[in-house]
């Protein structure tokens, strides 16, 4: 019998986080479908992955009436599809889809924790988000965490016990397509086109940032550090890739500086970010929280050194002082010292960049994580069939 898998994310754009995984599971005998809110990327994902995307619109923010509507809609979809496994990731899908799967008695219900929004919230909102995490965890038969430090946080917050939570391999959401990050002739051409478009000669030293432009991602601190460093290093440039968000928005000063500073280049979200990494000489990742810091590992795969925040999820993406540096994202002095070391020492940049590339290649390939996922699904199905058999 073919096991039916329903893989859920809150928004269509998040499906790219599992690109290749669902297609691979289909080749291994699973019948796989995805579920997300409606969005243009859903069609792209269907075409590239060859996997049907079902739609249940979900609000990313707390919206009780709409959340209840989403829950009932999701229950109808699950009753129609009758999956054997539901794998729900991202916070709102984790809650709504896991709860719907519980009410519909799906045998294997996996809450795939990709991060904890509550880490950077306070007061009543934090309590609501914590309760939502506990409900999602209780509704699930199994849980995944995408990094060791995230698992520790889940346990410390009392969301779920350690023995319920598994990490696949060394962590990450999906692993990485190692070949995609190589600097072949076609990639060199694309990188050079971008460099010329920005008016760069190749003599610049480019500091990079990739991700949503929000306070949580440390963009305020990134722009502040760049402006201070640029006064002493006129060849320094800042390349920021990502979209502005109205929730958790950066300061007005930060936004104005990004727009007006002659040596800051801003590009919106990119489906293929790899050429932009190859334009960078070092990567700064001052996030306040992550599940697993994908962009940090991606930057390392292009051979550039990474300075990452010593916070949940991000700290698992490098080996401190061996493949990059961890910093306190709230310590301006720590950030400036580490940036200064790398700006002033090209040999150290090369050393850390090479070590980081090799470390990520050894520990986070797509293939190894997909193999782990296959084994995990099979073990979950066997375990649940045994439990259900004993209960009958």
mmCIF file of C-alpha atoms in Angstrom:
data_model
loop_
_atom_site.group_PDB
_atom_site.id
_atom_site.type_symbol
_atom_site.label_atom_id
_atom_site.label_comp_id
_atom_site.label_asym_id
_atom_site.label_seq_id
_atom_site.Cartn_x
_atom_site.Cartn_y
_atom_site.Cartn_z
ATOM 1 C CA UNK A 1 0.000 0.000 0.000
ATOM 2 C CA UNK A 2 1.314 3.453 -0.940
ATOM 3 C CA UNK A 3 1.521 5.886 1.974
ATOM 4 C CA UNK A 4 -0.160 9.222 1.301
ATOM 5 C CA UNK A 5 1.725 12.276 2.583
ATOM 6 C CA UNK A 6 0.351 15.808 2.936
ATOM 7 C CA UNK A 7 3.085 18.403 3.490
ATOM 8 C CA UNK A 8 1.760 21.751 4.754
ATOM 9 C CA UNK A 9 3.188 25.276 4.948
ATOM 10 C CA UNK A 10 1.368 28.503 5.830
ATOM 11 C CA UNK A 11 2.216 30.463 2.652
ATOM 12 C CA UNK A 12 3.022 29.216 -0.836
ATOM 13 C CA UNK A 13 6.424 30.926 -0.870
ATOM 14 C CA UNK A 14 7.557 28.724 2.030
ATOM 15 C CA UNK A 15 7.185 25.621 -0.141
ATOM 16 C CA UNK A 16 10.535 26.466 -1.691
ATOM 17 C CA UNK A 17 12.049 25.428 1.649
ATOM 18 C CA UNK A 18 11.335 21.801 0.707
ATOM 19 C CA UNK A 19 12.180 22.051 -2.973
ATOM 20 C CA UNK A 20 13.201 18.633 -4.304
ATOM 21 C CA UNK A 21 12.142 16.774 -1.175
ATOM 22 C CA UNK A 22 8.560 15.991 -2.175
ATOM 23 C CA UNK A 23 9.548 14.968 -5.688
ATOM 24 C CA UNK A 24 12.159 12.608 -4.240
ATOM 25 C CA UNK A 25 9.658 11.059 -1.826
ATOM 26 C CA UNK A 26 7.367 10.336 -4.776
ATOM 27 C CA UNK A 27 10.184 8.379 -6.451
ATOM 28 C CA UNK A 28 10.471 6.346 -3.243
ATOM 29 C CA UNK A 29 6.883 5.171 -3.385
ATOM 30 C CA UNK A 30 4.938 7.829 -1.492
ATOM 31 C CA UNK A 31 1.910 9.650 -2.859
ATOM 32 C CA UNK A 32 2.686 13.260 -1.976
ATOM 33 C CA UNK A 33 0.672 16.470 -2.045
ATOM 34 C CA UNK A 34 1.423 19.916 -0.614
ATOM 35 C CA UNK A 35 -0.905 22.340 1.134
ATOM 36 C CA UNK A 36 -0.571 26.102 1.589
ATOM 37 C CA UNK A 37 -2.399 29.378 1.262
ATOM 38 C CA UNK A 38 -2.977 30.542 -2.293
ATOM 39 C CA UNK A 39 -0.031 32.310 -3.920
ATOM 40 C CA UNK A 40 1.779 32.657 -7.232
ATOM 41 C CA UNK A 41 4.634 30.432 -6.094
ATOM 42 C CA UNK A 42 2.236 27.490 -5.675
ATOM 43 C CA UNK A 43 1.926 27.188 -9.466
ATOM 44 C CA UNK A 44 5.691 27.387 -9.912
ATOM 45 C CA UNK A 45 6.162 24.720 -7.241
ATOM 46 C CA UNK A 46 3.607 22.423 -8.897
ATOM 47 C CA UNK A 47 5.385 22.698 -12.246
ATOM 48 C CA UNK A 48 8.905 22.251 -10.873
ATOM 49 C CA UNK A 49 8.092 19.577 -8.309
ATOM 50 C CA UNK A 50 5.344 17.706 -10.142
ATOM 51 C CA UNK A 51 3.349 17.677 -6.901
ATOM 52 C CA UNK A 52 -0.220 18.933 -6.533
ATOM 53 C CA UNK A 53 -0.646 21.919 -4.197
ATOM 54 C CA UNK A 54 -3.939 22.108 -2.299
ATOM 55 C CA UNK A 55 -5.084 25.423 -0.854
ATOM 56 C CA UNK A 56 -6.276 26.452 2.591
ATOM 57 C CA UNK A 57 -5.831 30.178 3.165
ATOM 58 C CA UNK A 58 -4.187 30.920 6.524
ATOM 59 C CA UNK A 59 -3.293 34.224 8.166
ATOM 60 C CA UNK A 60 0.287 34.474 9.413
ATOM 61 C CA UNK A 61 -0.755 36.711 12.305
ATOM 62 C CA UNK A 62 -3.234 35.885 15.087
ATOM 63 C CA UNK A 63 -6.770 36.207 13.647
ATOM 64 C CA UNK A 64 -9.224 34.074 15.622
ATOM 65 C CA UNK A 65 -12.229 34.170 13.269
ATOM 66 C CA UNK A 66 -10.164 33.528 10.143
ATOM 67 C CA UNK A 67 -8.133 30.872 11.959
ATOM 68 C CA UNK A 68 -11.313 28.960 12.820
ATOM 69 C CA UNK A 69 -12.459 29.210 9.196
ATOM 70 C CA UNK A 70 -9.077 27.886 8.091
ATOM 71 C CA UNK A 71 -9.318 25.008 10.567
ATOM 72 C CA UNK A 72 -12.723 23.863 9.252
ATOM 73 C CA UNK A 73 -11.581 24.212 5.639
ATOM 74 C CA UNK A 74 -8.456 22.198 6.411
ATOM 75 C CA UNK A 75 -10.529 19.463 8.053
ATOM 76 C CA UNK A 76 -12.619 19.170 4.887
ATOM 77 C CA UNK A 77 -9.475 18.868 2.756
ATOM 78 C CA UNK A 78 -7.953 16.209 5.014
ATOM 79 C CA UNK A 79 -11.177 14.182 5.127
ATOM 80 C CA UNK A 80 -11.269 14.271 1.333
ATOM 81 C CA UNK A 81 -7.584 13.356 0.879
ATOM 82 C CA UNK A 82 -7.309 10.772 3.712
ATOM 83 C CA UNK A 83 -3.506 11.074 4.147
ATOM 84 C CA UNK A 84 -1.518 8.571 6.206
ATOM 85 C CA UNK A 85 1.014 11.255 7.152
ATOM 86 C CA UNK A 86 0.544 14.981 7.669
ATOM 87 C CA UNK A 87 3.777 16.968 7.999
ATOM 88 C CA UNK A 88 3.004 20.565 9.032
ATOM 89 C CA UNK A 89 5.676 23.247 9.266
ATOM 90 C CA UNK A 90 5.760 27.032 9.853
ATOM 91 C CA UNK A 91 3.866 28.363 12.907
ATOM 92 C CA UNK A 92 0.283 28.884 11.676
ATOM 93 C CA UNK A 93 0.170 25.746 9.527
ATOM 94 C CA UNK A 94 1.769 23.889 12.422
ATOM 95 C CA UNK A 95 -1.187 24.849 14.600
ATOM 96 C CA UNK A 96 -4.114 24.698 12.173
ATOM 97 C CA UNK A 97 -3.080 21.685 10.100
ATOM 98 C CA UNK A 98 -1.865 19.638 13.073
ATOM 99 C CA UNK A 99 -5.121 20.333 14.914
ATOM 100 C CA UNK A 100 -7.195 19.477 11.829
ATOM 101 C CA UNK A 101 -5.220 16.256 11.370
ATOM 102 C CA UNK A 102 -5.878 15.388 15.018
ATOM 103 C CA UNK A 103 -9.638 15.876 14.651
ATOM 104 C CA UNK A 104 -9.557 13.832 11.427
ATOM 105 C CA UNK A 105 -7.558 11.040 13.146
ATOM 106 C CA UNK A 106 -4.681 11.005 10.683
ATOM 107 C CA UNK A 107 -2.414 8.127 11.842
ATOM 108 C CA UNK A 108 0.920 10.009 11.662
ATOM 109 C CA UNK A 109 0.796 13.714 12.531
ATOM 110 C CA UNK A 110 4.202 15.417 12.412
ATOM 111 C CA UNK A 111 4.693 18.951 13.669
ATOM 112 C CA UNK A 112 7.853 20.077 11.890
ATOM 113 C CA UNK A 113 9.124 22.994 13.993
ATOM 114 C CA UNK A 114 11.016 25.407 11.719
ATOM 115 C CA UNK A 115 11.399 28.116 14.367
ATOM 116 C CA UNK A 116 9.709 29.721 17.382
ATOM 117 C CA UNK A 117 8.237 33.178 16.782
ATOM 118 C CA UNK A 118 7.569 33.587 20.475
ATOM 119 C CA UNK A 119 11.293 33.932 21.217
ATOM 120 C CA UNK A 120 11.244 37.613 20.304
ATOM 121 C CA UNK A 121 7.814 38.495 21.718
ATOM 122 C CA UNK A 122 6.681 39.541 25.182
ATOM 123 C CA UNK A 123 3.588 39.753 27.355
ATOM 124 C CA UNK A 124 0.226 38.410 26.256
ATOM 125 C CA UNK A 125 1.348 37.782 22.656
ATOM 126 C CA UNK A 126 4.147 35.530 23.900
ATOM 127 C CA UNK A 127 1.692 33.604 26.087
ATOM 128 C CA UNK A 128 -0.710 33.154 23.162
ATOM 129 C CA UNK A 129 2.075 31.943 20.871
ATOM 130 C CA UNK A 130 3.393 29.589 23.551
ATOM 131 C CA UNK A 131 -0.080 28.115 24.008
ATOM 132 C CA UNK A 132 -0.399 27.690 20.228
ATOM 133 C CA UNK A 133 2.914 25.798 20.142
ATOM 134 C CA UNK A 134 1.774 23.524 22.972
ATOM 135 C CA UNK A 135 -1.521 22.793 21.190
ATOM 136 C CA UNK A 136 0.279 21.987 17.927
ATOM 137 C CA UNK A 137 2.702 19.705 19.783
ATOM 138 C CA UNK A 138 -0.080 17.944 21.706
ATOM 139 C CA UNK A 139 -2.070 17.435 18.479
ATOM 140 C CA UNK A 140 0.893 15.681 16.866
ATOM 141 C CA UNK A 141 2.062 12.109 17.235
ATOM 142 C CA UNK A 142 5.649 13.077 16.344
ATOM 143 C CA UNK A 143 7.772 16.217 16.140
ATOM 144 C CA UNK A 144 10.788 17.328 14.143
ATOM 145 C CA UNK A 145 13.154 20.176 14.998
ATOM 146 C CA UNK A 146 15.475 21.586 12.354
ATOM 147 C CA UNK A 147 18.424 22.235 14.691
ATOM 148 C CA UNK A 148 19.808 21.019 18.036
ATOM 149 C CA UNK A 149 19.463 24.432 19.685
ATOM 150 C CA UNK A 150 15.824 24.667 18.558
ATOM 151 C CA UNK A 151 15.104 21.282 20.131
ATOM 152 C CA UNK A 152 16.628 22.498 23.398
ATOM 153 C CA UNK A 153 14.401 25.585 23.314
ATOM 154 C CA UNK A 154 11.273 23.505 22.692
ATOM 155 C CA UNK A 155 12.084 21.320 25.689
ATOM 156 C CA UNK A 156 13.085 24.218 27.976
ATOM 157 C CA UNK A 157 9.845 26.059 27.190
ATOM 158 C CA UNK A 158 7.812 22.988 28.102
ATOM 159 C CA UNK A 159 6.299 22.645 24.631
ATOM 160 C CA UNK A 160 7.147 18.953 24.285
ATOM 161 C CA UNK A 161 9.433 16.344 25.885
ATOM 162 C CA UNK A 162 12.811 15.588 24.315
ATOM 163 C CA UNK A 163 11.906 11.996 23.437
ATOM 164 C CA UNK A 164 9.083 13.179 21.151
ATOM 165 C CA UNK A 165 11.382 15.392 19.056
ATOM 166 C CA UNK A 166 13.765 14.164 16.359
ATOM 167 C CA UNK A 167 16.437 15.988 14.374
ATOM 168 C CA UNK A 168 17.146 14.589 10.914
ATOM 169 C CA UNK A 169 20.888 14.271 10.368
ATOM 170 C CA UNK A 170 22.685 17.396 11.554
ATOM 171 C CA UNK A 171 19.585 19.537 11.054
ATOM 172 C CA UNK A 172 18.183 22.033 8.489
ATOM 173 C CA UNK A 173 14.790 22.119 6.788
ATOM 174 C CA UNK A 174 15.767 20.429 3.539
ATOM 175 C CA UNK A 175 19.530 20.250 3.266
ATOM 176 C CA UNK A 176 21.156 21.969 0.286
ATOM 177 C CA UNK A 177 21.716 21.250 -3.394
ATOM 178 C CA UNK A 178 25.507 21.454 -3.280
ATOM 179 C CA UNK A 179 25.971 21.678 -7.052
ATOM 180 C CA UNK A 180 23.727 24.741 -7.234
ATOM 181 C CA UNK A 181 26.268 26.856 -5.329
ATOM 182 C CA UNK A 182 29.296 26.100 -7.512
ATOM 183 C CA UNK A 183 30.887 28.946 -9.474
ATOM 184 C CA UNK A 184 30.772 27.433 -12.968
ATOM 185 C CA UNK A 185 31.034 29.408 -16.203
ATOM 186 C CA UNK A 186 27.307 30.194 -16.360
ATOM 187 C CA UNK A 187 27.301 31.382 -12.740
ATOM 188 C CA UNK A 188 30.366 33.553 -13.411
ATOM 189 C CA UNK A 189 28.511 35.177 -16.311
ATOM 190 C CA UNK A 190 25.462 35.928 -14.151
ATOM 191 C CA UNK A 191 27.607 37.309 -11.340
ATOM 192 C CA UNK A 192 29.529 39.564 -13.717
ATOM 193 C CA UNK A 193 26.268 40.897 -15.188
ATOM 194 C CA UNK A 194 25.132 41.896 -11.705
ATOM 195 C CA UNK A 195 28.483 43.457 -10.844
ATOM 196 C CA UNK A 196 28.395 45.616 -13.958
ATOM 197 C CA UNK A 197 24.773 46.591 -13.316
ATOM 198 C CA UNK A 198 25.802 47.917 -9.889
ATOM 199 C CA UNK A 199 28.773 49.774 -11.344
ATOM 200 C CA UNK A 200 31.270 47.741 -9.342
ATOM 201 C CA UNK A 201 34.763 47.127 -10.649
ATOM 202 C CA UNK A 202 35.715 44.147 -8.483
ATOM 203 C CA UNK A 203 37.878 46.216 -6.148
ATOM 204 C CA UNK A 204 35.034 46.658 -3.669
ATOM 205 C CA UNK A 205 34.688 44.682 -0.443
ATOM 206 C CA UNK A 206 31.049 43.578 -0.293
ATOM 207 C CA UNK A 207 29.246 42.896 2.959
ATOM 208 C CA UNK A 208 26.106 40.809 2.370
ATOM 209 C CA UNK A 209 22.713 40.331 4.011
ATOM 210 C CA UNK A 210 19.950 37.994 2.832
ATOM 211 C CA UNK A 211 16.422 37.643 4.216
ATOM 212 C CA UNK A 212 13.309 39.528 5.218
ATOM 213 C CA UNK A 213 13.967 43.168 6.106
ATOM 214 C CA UNK A 214 12.661 43.196 9.683
ATOM 215 C CA UNK A 215 13.918 43.964 13.174
ATOM 216 C CA UNK A 216 13.966 40.237 13.954
ATOM 217 C CA UNK A 217 16.512 39.700 11.173
ATOM 218 C CA UNK A 218 18.872 42.300 12.640
ATOM 219 C CA UNK A 219 18.750 44.669 9.662
ATOM 220 C CA UNK A 220 18.812 47.782 11.873
ATOM 221 C CA UNK A 221 22.092 46.593 13.412
ATOM 222 C CA UNK A 222 23.479 45.535 10.031
ATOM 223 C CA UNK A 223 22.919 48.944 8.440
ATOM 224 C CA UNK A 224 24.301 50.760 11.494
ATOM 225 C CA UNK A 225 27.482 48.649 11.450
ATOM 226 C CA UNK A 226 27.964 49.239 7.715
ATOM 227 C CA UNK A 227 27.575 53.012 7.898
ATOM 228 C CA UNK A 228 30.139 53.261 10.704
ATOM 229 C CA UNK A 229 32.603 50.940 8.964
ATOM 230 C CA UNK A 230 32.231 52.672 5.611
ATOM 231 C CA UNK A 231 33.602 55.885 7.110
ATOM 232 C CA UNK A 232 36.937 54.074 7.617
ATOM 233 C CA UNK A 233 36.732 51.684 4.641
ATOM 234 C CA UNK A 234 35.484 53.658 1.608
ATOM 235 C CA UNK A 235 35.676 50.574 -0.649
ATOM 236 C CA UNK A 236 33.100 48.769 1.550
ATOM 237 C CA UNK A 237 29.689 48.079 0.001
ATOM 238 C CA UNK A 238 26.497 46.618 1.478
ATOM 239 C CA UNK A 239 24.303 44.279 -0.594
ATOM 240 C CA UNK A 240 20.883 43.578 0.965
ATOM 241 C CA UNK A 241 18.542 41.013 -0.573
ATOM 242 C CA UNK A 242 14.989 40.776 0.771
ATOM 243 C CA UNK A 243 11.559 42.348 1.009
ATOM 244 C CA UNK A 244 10.382 44.922 3.532
ATOM 245 C CA UNK A 245 7.652 43.721 5.885
ATOM 246 C CA UNK A 246 5.140 45.924 7.692
ATOM 247 C CA UNK A 247 5.012 43.645 10.744
ATOM 248 C CA UNK A 248 8.182 44.007 12.855
ATOM 249 C CA UNK A 249 9.300 46.776 10.505
ATOM 250 C CA UNK A 250 12.798 48.249 10.618
ATOM 251 C CA UNK A 251 13.276 51.827 11.816
ATOM 252 C CA UNK A 252 12.597 54.785 9.586
ATOM 253 C CA UNK A 253 16.308 55.678 9.729
ATOM 254 C CA UNK A 254 17.270 52.209 8.487
ATOM 255 C CA UNK A 255 14.842 52.315 5.583
ATOM 256 C CA UNK A 256 15.925 55.807 4.564
ATOM 257 C CA UNK A 257 19.602 54.851 4.777
ATOM 258 C CA UNK A 258 19.074 51.769 2.602
ATOM 259 C CA UNK A 259 17.307 53.940 0.026
ATOM 260 C CA UNK A 260 19.655 56.941 0.087
ATOM 261 C CA UNK A 261 23.140 55.618 0.821
ATOM 262 C CA UNK A 262 25.111 55.580 -2.443
ATOM 263 C CA UNK A 263 27.009 52.425 -1.488
ATOM 264 C CA UNK A 264 24.093 50.274 -0.348
ATOM 265 C CA UNK A 265 22.427 48.106 -2.997
ATOM 266 C CA UNK A 266 19.004 46.667 -2.192
ATOM 267 C CA UNK A 267 17.275 43.972 -4.239
ATOM 268 C CA UNK A 268 13.882 42.452 -3.472
ATOM 269 C CA UNK A 269 13.398 38.769 -2.639
ATOM 270 C CA UNK A 270 15.073 36.481 -5.204
ATOM 271 C CA UNK A 271 13.936 32.992 -6.195
ATOM 272 C CA UNK A 272 17.576 32.242 -7.017
ATOM 273 C CA UNK A 273 19.855 34.025 -4.535
ATOM 274 C CA UNK A 274 23.067 32.185 -5.453
ATOM 275 C CA UNK A 275 24.583 34.810 -7.831
ATOM 276 C CA UNK A 276 24.181 37.428 -5.105
ATOM 277 C CA UNK A 277 26.119 35.338 -2.582
ATOM 278 C CA UNK A 278 28.955 35.122 -5.109
ATOM 279 C CA UNK A 279 29.079 38.926 -5.226
ATOM 280 C CA UNK A 280 29.729 39.056 -1.478
ATOM 281 C CA UNK A 281 33.070 38.907 0.342
ATOM 282 C CA UNK A 282 31.611 38.318 3.804
ATOM 283 C CA UNK A 283 28.154 37.628 5.151
ATOM 284 C CA UNK A 284 26.512 39.181 8.213
ATOM 285 C CA UNK A 285 23.552 37.408 9.828
ATOM 286 C CA UNK A 286 22.375 39.246 12.940
ATOM 287 C CA UNK A 287 19.028 37.489 13.331
ATOM 288 C CA UNK A 288 17.363 37.428 16.760
ATOM 289 C CA UNK A 289 16.005 33.903 16.304
ATOM 290 C CA UNK A 290 15.896 31.109 13.745
ATOM 291 C CA UNK A 291 14.897 27.497 13.414
ATOM 292 C CA UNK A 292 17.924 26.821 11.253
ATOM 293 C CA UNK A 293 19.744 29.707 9.571
ATOM 294 C CA UNK A 294 19.523 28.630 5.931
ATOM 295 C CA UNK A 295 21.070 31.802 4.537
ATOM 296 C CA UNK A 296 24.135 31.399 6.746
ATOM 297 C CA UNK A 297 24.771 27.898 5.392
ATOM 298 C CA UNK A 298 24.042 29.012 1.821
ATOM 299 C CA UNK A 299 26.558 31.837 2.087
ATOM 300 C CA UNK A 300 29.160 29.395 3.420
ATOM 301 C CA UNK A 301 28.566 27.106 0.419
ATOM 302 C CA UNK A 302 29.827 29.882 -1.862
ATOM 303 C CA UNK A 303 33.073 30.048 0.128
ATOM 304 C CA UNK A 304 32.575 33.342 1.983
ATOM 305 C CA UNK A 305 33.073 33.711 5.754
ATOM 306 C CA UNK A 306 29.994 34.186 7.918
ATOM 307 C CA UNK A 307 29.405 36.213 11.061
ATOM 308 C CA UNK A 308 26.206 34.865 12.626
ATOM 309 C CA UNK A 309 24.249 35.705 15.748
ATOM 310 C CA UNK A 310 24.765 33.340 18.667
ATOM 311 C CA UNK A 311 21.040 32.589 18.927
ATOM 312 C CA UNK A 312 18.722 29.625 18.475
ATOM 313 C CA UNK A 313 19.095 28.026 15.056
ATOM 314 C CA UNK A 314 21.779 30.386 13.734
ATOM 315 C CA UNK A 315 24.464 29.022 16.066
ATOM 316 C CA UNK A 316 24.071 25.574 14.464
ATOM 317 C CA UNK A 317 25.174 26.827 11.031
ATOM 318 C CA UNK A 318 28.876 27.304 11.768
ATOM 319 C CA UNK A 319 31.726 26.285 14.046
ATOM 320 C CA UNK A 320 32.812 29.370 15.975
ATOM 321 C CA UNK A 321 36.332 30.604 15.079
ATOM 322 C CA UNK A 322 36.780 27.663 12.682
ATOM 323 C CA UNK A 323 34.247 28.249 9.894
ATOM 324 C CA UNK A 324 33.089 31.734 10.911
ATOM 325 C CA UNK A 325 32.270 33.759 14.009
ATOM 326 C CA UNK A 326 29.333 33.841 16.404
ATOM 327 C CA UNK A 327 28.462 37.210 17.913
ATOM 328 C CA UNK A 328 25.999 38.631 20.394
ATOM 329 C CA UNK A 329 23.485 40.337 18.045
ATOM 330 C CA UNK A 330 22.762 42.962 20.700
ATOM 331 C CA UNK A 331 26.435 43.834 21.257
ATOM 332 C CA UNK A 332 27.503 46.509 18.790
ATOM 333 C CA UNK A 333 31.085 46.224 20.037
ATOM 334 C CA UNK A 334 31.232 42.463 19.419
ATOM 335 C CA UNK A 335 29.791 42.885 15.920
ATOM 336 C CA UNK A 336 32.233 45.669 15.018
ATOM 337 C CA UNK A 337 35.247 43.782 16.341
ATOM 338 C CA UNK A 338 34.481 40.640 14.314
ATOM 339 C CA UNK A 339 33.697 42.626 11.175
ATOM 340 C CA UNK A 340 36.887 44.635 11.604
ATOM 341 C CA UNK A 341 38.970 41.456 11.891
ATOM 342 C CA UNK A 342 37.608 40.084 8.621
ATOM 343 C CA UNK A 343 37.744 43.387 6.731
ATOM 344 C CA UNK A 344 41.399 43.875 7.672
ATOM 345 C CA UNK A 345 42.522 40.294 7.076
ATOM 346 C CA UNK A 346 41.847 38.825 3.598
ATOM 347 C CA UNK A 347 43.829 35.693 4.486
ATOM 348 C CA UNK A 348 41.507 35.022 7.427
ATOM 349 C CA UNK A 349 38.491 35.543 5.164
ATOM 350 C CA UNK A 350 39.825 32.948 2.733
ATOM 351 C CA UNK A 351 40.650 30.497 5.532
ATOM 352 C CA UNK A 352 37.265 30.692 7.237
ATOM 353 C CA UNK A 353 35.408 30.716 3.921
ATOM 354 C CA UNK A 354 37.092 27.537 2.694
ATOM 355 C CA UNK A 355 36.548 25.753 6.013
ATOM 356 C CA UNK A 356 32.904 26.813 6.143
ATOM 357 C CA UNK A 357 32.213 25.574 2.626
ATOM 358 C CA UNK A 358 33.690 22.164 3.361
ATOM 359 C CA UNK A 359 31.871 21.830 6.703
ATOM 360 C CA UNK A 360 28.447 22.594 5.204
ATOM 361 C CA UNK A 361 29.101 20.262 2.260
ATOM 362 C CA UNK A 362 29.924 17.408 4.617
ATOM 363 C CA UNK A 363 26.942 17.881 6.923
ATOM 364 C CA UNK A 364 23.972 19.343 5.040
ATOM 365 C CA UNK A 365 23.441 17.839 1.593
ATOM 366 C CA UNK A 366 19.919 17.407 0.190
ATOM 367 C CA UNK A 367 20.410 13.724 -0.413
ATOM 368 C CA UNK A 368 21.395 12.857 3.142
ATOM 369 C CA UNK A 369 18.407 14.704 4.620
ATOM 370 C CA UNK A 370 15.936 13.192 2.136
ATOM 371 C CA UNK A 371 17.246 9.733 2.995
ATOM 372 C CA UNK A 372 16.708 10.505 6.678
ATOM 373 C CA UNK A 373 13.162 11.729 5.975
ATOM 374 C CA UNK A 374 12.283 8.534 4.115
ATOM 375 C CA UNK A 375 13.510 6.374 7.012
ATOM 376 C CA UNK A 376 11.717 8.611 9.507
ATOM 377 C CA UNK A 377 8.383 8.334 7.693
ATOM 378 C CA UNK A 378 8.689 4.563 7.511
ATOM 379 C CA UNK A 379 9.520 4.267 11.211
ATOM 380 C CA UNK A 380 6.593 6.556 12.126
ATOM 381 C CA UNK A 381 4.178 4.459 10.047
ATOM 382 C CA UNK A 382 5.403 1.216 11.609
ATOM 383 C CA UNK A 383 5.183 2.662 15.098
ATOM 384 C CA UNK A 384 1.652 4.001 14.608
ATOM 385 C CA UNK A 385 0.355 0.813 12.985
ATOM 386 C CA UNK A 386 1.671 -1.073 16.010
ATOM 387 C CA UNK A 387 -0.009 1.372 18.421
ATOM 388 C CA UNK A 388 -3.300 1.328 16.522
ATOM 389 C CA UNK A 389 -3.188 -2.467 16.292
ATOM 390 C CA UNK A 390 -2.751 -2.807 20.043
ATOM 391 C CA UNK A 391 -5.643 -0.400 20.685
ATOM 392 C CA UNK A 392 -8.080 -2.381 18.506
#
